[in-house]
């Protein structure tokens, strides 16, 4: 479970996120949507412990990400939008390293399973610097999921993936949530959000513009997610 | 000009965002600048007043200036190879700039200018106070200052252009994926040759010379001249300017440097496509689907838990990344020069040997701090853009910092203990100092590692493209200042056993109660010097946020 309570983040005089609250429950996929500069990445980085909140609290699997950082991060898997990995390690070496940091048992066979799943077995002993962007993205997914965390946070999941891998990842996210885990993703693709998410939170200019179950939102507005998204963000522009 | 303005705007925006950090850096830079200026003024005054120099003072100073120019020009030459490859081929902004409706040559004018600034800025900053000190001490006319600065900048443009030519050549002929390795190895060989070459001059011979022989040597030194070297033209131009004259040398220098820079930018624009592809390509992968397990050497590290896993990863990166392993070669060269220098100390009296041994503690500290800036200070920043993997893992910043410390320590300890013990044997010290020397080495190893890793964690540079860039910051300057202060402090503290030894060379202080108390004091100093920076580094790293 992810609990975001009155989270705000200020960079100097700029208020990037203005006291937002939402919860992502076990066994669901929550999509965090919003236009560029809405505060999605800041929120994601705070949830993963990369940024410290200026105010408010964030809890992962019931652990505070600042006060109980180690416990919270033991339950976290994270896929950033830009998959920077150690270039001079091989794929297998990277996975072994991350498994050791997280005390994963049977790491070698788990690595083999995931490399096979993403079609990377032949490249497992190659240096990561030789990988394409899509291959790095796949390896980052493996790195995030190999320890079977209770919370999976994914920033722009489809960037760089080929169509086959994109379908695999969609199914993977849904299946992972069905096992009782929490999946939070940000995406610019309304199609992906509609296909995968159970609930959505729409951010705009650092505030929550809307949140709710996908079906409810659609029924209330009588239109698709893209239309809802455009209307909400446009309304807020007019109010501002 | 638009491209240059864009770069300048970026720098100003960064300055506005982090003014404190810049002010801190500028303060230390000003301190170094002032130190060099004061030392130059003192040196020029000393030579002018030294009786044996007399009428050849000008020639001696001009040759010394040429020597300084030669040394720094070689320094620029060996650092420019990797800088040129990084700037001309691997810059992140190159694809964007080349996609703009701007002729490629203009983009490469900017890139050559960037190479020039990255490779020659520091040597220039260290040379400017020398020229300023010379001008002030000799009451030079106002024309001297712009002309001397211009000559200096033109001089450093020559190795930058030549180094860039070699880099471009290497990108064309080196095997794909091995360009960076080859250029780094070449740079290191040049650096090691420079260090050994300077040491081959054996300056300690001067101490044994009679005043007559020294005067004759100065005369020969003043007459020795290689007129066709650009360094001679530069010193000629500087000397002419000192007397208010504009010499032809300055036009030759300016012409040559501008032509070379222009040619290298044109050539880079012409040749970048092929070289760029070679720079990116790491060769055809040899696909191997076998599930390879951990190597035998990794297993003992795993007994150390998560820290051991980070050490295994760091060892692999060290051995596979040429910009990291090349630091080990430079380190070996430095240690070699230190030992050769010690073995050439020729004194007979035991008291002189002990005095030399005491002064050597300071040199040992200086050497260790020089090694630490390459081996300990970059340890945390070398995580690079992959730092998010550690930050989002279940690791506390303290664990990361301490692991880096324990990983840096063994090498520093081997060096500190090895060099301290070798010094005791090579100088043939009295028993008390023979034990003090390795003790100082051990203390230096701990404190320098702690200071390096701690301050490196407090001032991380995860965006550096090369380990040698990492210490070029306010944190690096703070590390150098504090480590040199520590070396001086250690020497001052060890002056007490040295004084006891000078009074009674056969006494073994460490067997007495006051000796034991002294050792406890050293232990306390070492613990404080080691762990305070590590605590500071852990605290700062816990507050670190991407974009800081």
Coordinates of C-alpha atoms in Angstrom, one line a residue, chain A:
Chain A
X1 CA 0.0 0.0 0.0
X2 CA 1.1 3.6 -0.7
X3 CA -0.3 6.3 1.5
X4 CA 0.5 9.9 0.5
X5 CA -0.7 12.3 3.1
X6 CA -0.6 16.1 2.5
X7 CA 2.6 15.8 0.5
X8 CA 4.1 19.1 -0.6
X9 CA 7.4 19.8 -2.3
X10 CA 9.0 23.2 -2.7
X11 CA 12.1 24.0 -4.8
X12 CA 13.3 27.4 -3.7
X13 CA 10.4 29.7 -4.4
X14 CA 8.7 27.2 -6.7
X15 CA 5.9 25.0 -5.2
X16 CA 6.1 21.9 -7.3
X17 CA 3.5 19.9 -5.4
X18 CA 0.9 21.5 -3.1
X19 CA -0.3 19.2 -0.3
X20 CA -1.7 16.2 -2.1
X21 CA -3.2 13.1 -0.5
X22 CA -4.1 9.7 -2.1
X23 CA -3.8 6.0 -1.3
X24 CA -2.9 3.2 -3.6
X25 CA -4.3 -0.1 -2.2
X26 CA -3.0 -3.7 -2.4
X27 CA -4.2 -5.6 -5.4
X28 CA -4.8 -2.5 -7.5
X29 CA -3.1 -0.5 -10.3
X30 CA -3.2 3.2 -9.7
X31 CA -2.3 5.6 -12.6
X32 CA -0.9 9.0 -11.8
X33 CA -1.8 11.2 -14.7
X34 CA -1.1 14.8 -15.6
X35 CA 0.3 17.2 -18.2
X36 CA 4.1 18.0 -18.2
X37 CA 5.1 19.8 -15.1
X38 CA 2.1 18.7 -13.1
X39 CA 4.3 17.2 -10.3
X40 CA 4.1 13.5 -11.2
X41 CA 7.8 12.9 -11.3
X42 CA 8.3 14.8 -8.1
X43 CA 5.6 12.7 -6.4
X44 CA 7.1 9.5 -7.7
X45 CA 10.6 10.5 -6.6
X46 CA 9.3 11.3 -3.1
X47 CA 7.5 8.0 -2.9
X48 CA 10.7 6.2 -3.8
X49 CA 12.7 8.2 -1.2
X50 CA 14.8 10.0 -3.8
X51 CA 13.3 13.3 -2.7
X52 CA 12.4 14.4 0.8
X53 CA 8.9 16.0 1.2
X54 CA 8.9 19.7 2.3
X55 CA 5.9 18.7 4.3
X56 CA 3.5 15.8 4.7
X57 CA 4.2 12.1 5.0
X58 CA 4.5 9.2 2.6
X59 CA 4.2 5.5 3.8
X60 CA 5.1 2.4 1.8
X61 CA 3.7 -0.9 3.0
X62 CA 3.0 1.0 6.3
X63 CA 6.5 2.2 6.7
X64 CA 7.4 5.9 6.6
X65 CA 9.7 6.5 3.6
X66 CA 11.9 8.9 5.6
X67 CA 11.8 7.7 9.2
X68 CA 11.7 3.9 8.3
X69 CA 13.5 4.2 5.0
X70 CA 15.2 0.8 5.0
X71 CA 12.0 -1.1 5.8
X72 CA 10.0 0.9 3.3
X73 CA 12.6 0.3 0.5
X74 CA 12.7 -3.4 1.2
X75 CA 9.2 -3.4 -0.1
X76 CA 9.8 -1.2 -3.1
X77 CA 10.5 -1.9 -6.7
X78 CA 11.2 1.1 -8.9
X79 CA 11.4 1.7 -12.7
X80 CA 12.5 5.2 -13.4
X81 CA 11.8 7.0 -16.7
X82 CA 15.5 7.0 -17.6
X83 CA 17.1 3.6 -16.9
X84 CA 20.6 4.6 -15.9
X85 CA 22.4 1.4 -14.9
X86 CA 26.0 0.5 -14.3
X87 CA 27.4 0.4 -17.8
X88 CA 30.4 -1.8 -17.1
X89 CA 28.4 -4.6 -15.4
X90 CA 26.7 -7.4 -17.3
X91 CA 23.0 -7.9 -17.0
X92 CA 23.4 -11.0 -14.8
X93 CA 26.0 -9.2 -12.6
X94 CA 23.7 -6.3 -12.0
X95 CA 20.8 -8.6 -11.0
X96 CA 23.1 -10.6 -8.7
X97 CA 24.2 -7.3 -7.1
X98 CA 20.7 -6.1 -6.5
X99 CA 19.5 -9.4 -5.2
X100 CA 22.3 -9.4 -2.6
X101 CA 21.4 -5.9 -1.5
X102 CA 17.8 -7.1 -0.9
X103 CA 18.7 -10.6 0.5
X104 CA 16.9 -12.4 -2.3
X105 CA 17.1 -16.2 -2.0
X106 CA 17.6 -18.3 -5.1
X107 CA 18.7 -15.2 -7.1
X108 CA 20.4 -17.0 -10.0
X109 CA 17.3 -19.0 -11.0
X110 CA 15.0 -16.0 -10.5
X111 CA 17.3 -14.0 -12.8
X112 CA 17.3 -16.8 -15.4
X113 CA 13.4 -16.9 -15.3
X114 CA 13.1 -13.1 -15.8
X115 CA 15.8 -12.9 -18.5
X116 CA 13.9 -15.6 -20.4
X117 CA 10.6 -13.8 -19.9
X118 CA 11.9 -10.6 -21.5
X119 CA 14.0 -12.4 -24.1
X120 CA 17.3 -11.2 -22.7
X121 CA 19.0 -14.6 -22.0
X122 CA 21.5 -14.3 -24.8
X123 CA 22.5 -10.9 -23.6
X124 CA 22.8 -11.7 -19.9
X125 CA 26.6 -12.0 -20.0
X126 CA 27.0 -8.9 -22.1
X127 CA 28.0 -5.5 -20.6
X128 CA 25.0 -3.2 -20.2
X129 CA 26.7 -0.5 -22.3
X130 CA 26.0 -2.7 -25.3
X131 CA 22.2 -2.8 -24.6
X132 CA 19.7 -0.8 -26.6
X133 CA 17.3 1.6 -24.7
X134 CA 14.5 -1.0 -24.8
X135 CA 16.8 -3.7 -23.4
X136 CA 17.9 -1.5 -20.6
X137 CA 14.2 -0.7 -19.8
X138 CA 13.5 -4.5 -19.7
X139 CA 16.5 -5.0 -17.4
X140 CA 15.2 -2.2 -15.1
X141 CA 11.9 -4.0 -14.9
X142 CA 13.6 -7.2 -13.9
X143 CA 15.7 -5.3 -11.3
X144 CA 12.5 -3.8 -9.9
X145 CA 10.6 -7.0 -9.7
X146 CA 13.1 -9.7 -8.9
X147 CA 12.7 -9.3 -5.2
X148 CA 8.9 -9.5 -5.5
X149 CA 8.2 -6.2 -3.7
X150 CA 4.8 -5.3 -2.2
X151 CA 4.9 -2.0 -4.0
X152 CA 5.9 -1.4 -7.6
X153 CA 6.4 2.2 -8.8
X154 CA 6.8 2.7 -12.5
X155 CA 7.6 6.1 -14.2
X156 CA 6.6 5.9 -17.8
X157 CA 6.6 2.1 -18.3
X158 CA 6.4 2.0 -22.1
X159 CA 9.3 4.2 -23.0
X160 CA 11.6 2.4 -25.4
X161 CA 9.7 -0.9 -25.4
X162 CA 8.9 -2.7 -28.6
X163 CA 5.2 -3.6 -29.2
X164 CA 5.6 -7.2 -28.0
X165 CA 7.4 -6.1 -24.8
X166 CA 4.8 -3.3 -24.2
X167 CA 2.0 -5.9 -24.2
X168 CA 4.0 -8.1 -21.9
X169 CA 4.5 -5.2 -19.5
X170 CA 0.8 -4.3 -19.5
X171 CA -0.1 -7.9 -18.6
X172 CA 2.7 -8.1 -16.1
X173 CA 1.5 -5.0 -14.2
X174 CA -2.1 -6.3 -14.0
X175 CA -1.0 -9.8 -13.0
X176 CA 1.3 -8.4 -10.4
X177 CA -1.5 -6.4 -8.8
X178 CA -3.8 -9.4 -8.9
X179 CA -1.3 -11.2 -6.6
X180 CA -2.1 -8.7 -3.9
X181 CA 0.6 -6.1 -4.7
X182 CA 0.3 -2.4 -5.2
X183 CA 1.3 -0.9 -8.6
X184 CA 1.6 2.8 -9.1
X185 CA 2.4 4.1 -12.6
X186 CA 2.7 7.4 -14.3
X187 CA 2.1 7.7 -18.0
X188 CA 1.4 10.1 -20.7
X189 CA -0.5 7.4 -22.6
X190 CA -4.2 7.5 -21.8
X191 CA -4.5 4.2 -23.7
X192 CA -2.1 2.5 -21.3
X193 CA -3.8 4.0 -18.3
X194 CA -7.2 2.9 -19.5
X195 CA -6.0 -0.6 -20.3
X196 CA -4.2 -1.2 -17.0
X197 CA -5.3 1.1 -14.2
X198 CA -8.1 0.4 -11.7
X199 CA -8.1 3.9 -10.4
X200 CA -6.6 7.2 -11.5
X201 CA -5.3 10.4 -9.9
X202 CA -5.1 13.4 -12.2
X203 CA -2.5 16.0 -11.1
X204 CA -2.4 19.5 -12.5
X205 CA -0.1 22.3 -11.4
X206 CA 0.9 20.4 -8.2
X207 CA -2.7 19.7 -7.1
X208 CA -5.1 16.8 -7.5
X209 CA -7.6 17.7 -10.3
X210 CA -9.6 14.5 -10.0
X211 CA -9.3 11.0 -8.6
X212 CA -11.5 7.9 -8.6
X213 CA -12.2 4.6 -10.1
X214 CA -11.7 4.4 -13.9
X215 CA -15.3 3.2 -14.5
X216 CA -16.8 5.9 -12.2
X217 CA -15.0 8.7 -13.9
X218 CA -16.0 7.4 -17.4
X219 CA -19.7 7.0 -16.3
X220 CA -19.8 10.4 -14.7
X221 CA -18.3 12.2 -17.7
X222 CA -19.7 10.0 -20.3
X223 CA -16.5 10.1 -22.3
X224 CA -13.1 8.3 -22.6
X225 CA -10.1 9.0 -20.3
X226 CA -8.4 11.2 -22.8
X227 CA -11.4 13.5 -23.0
X228 CA -11.8 13.6 -19.2
X229 CA -8.1 14.5 -18.9
X230 CA -8.2 17.3 -21.4
X231 CA -11.4 18.8 -20.0
X232 CA -10.1 18.7 -16.4
X233 CA -6.8 20.3 -17.2
X234 CA -8.4 22.9 -19.4
X235 CA -11.0 23.8 -16.7
X236 CA -8.2 24.4 -14.2
X237 CA -6.3 26.6 -16.7
X238 CA -9.5 28.8 -17.0
X239 CA -9.9 29.0 -13.3
X240 CA -6.3 29.9 -12.8

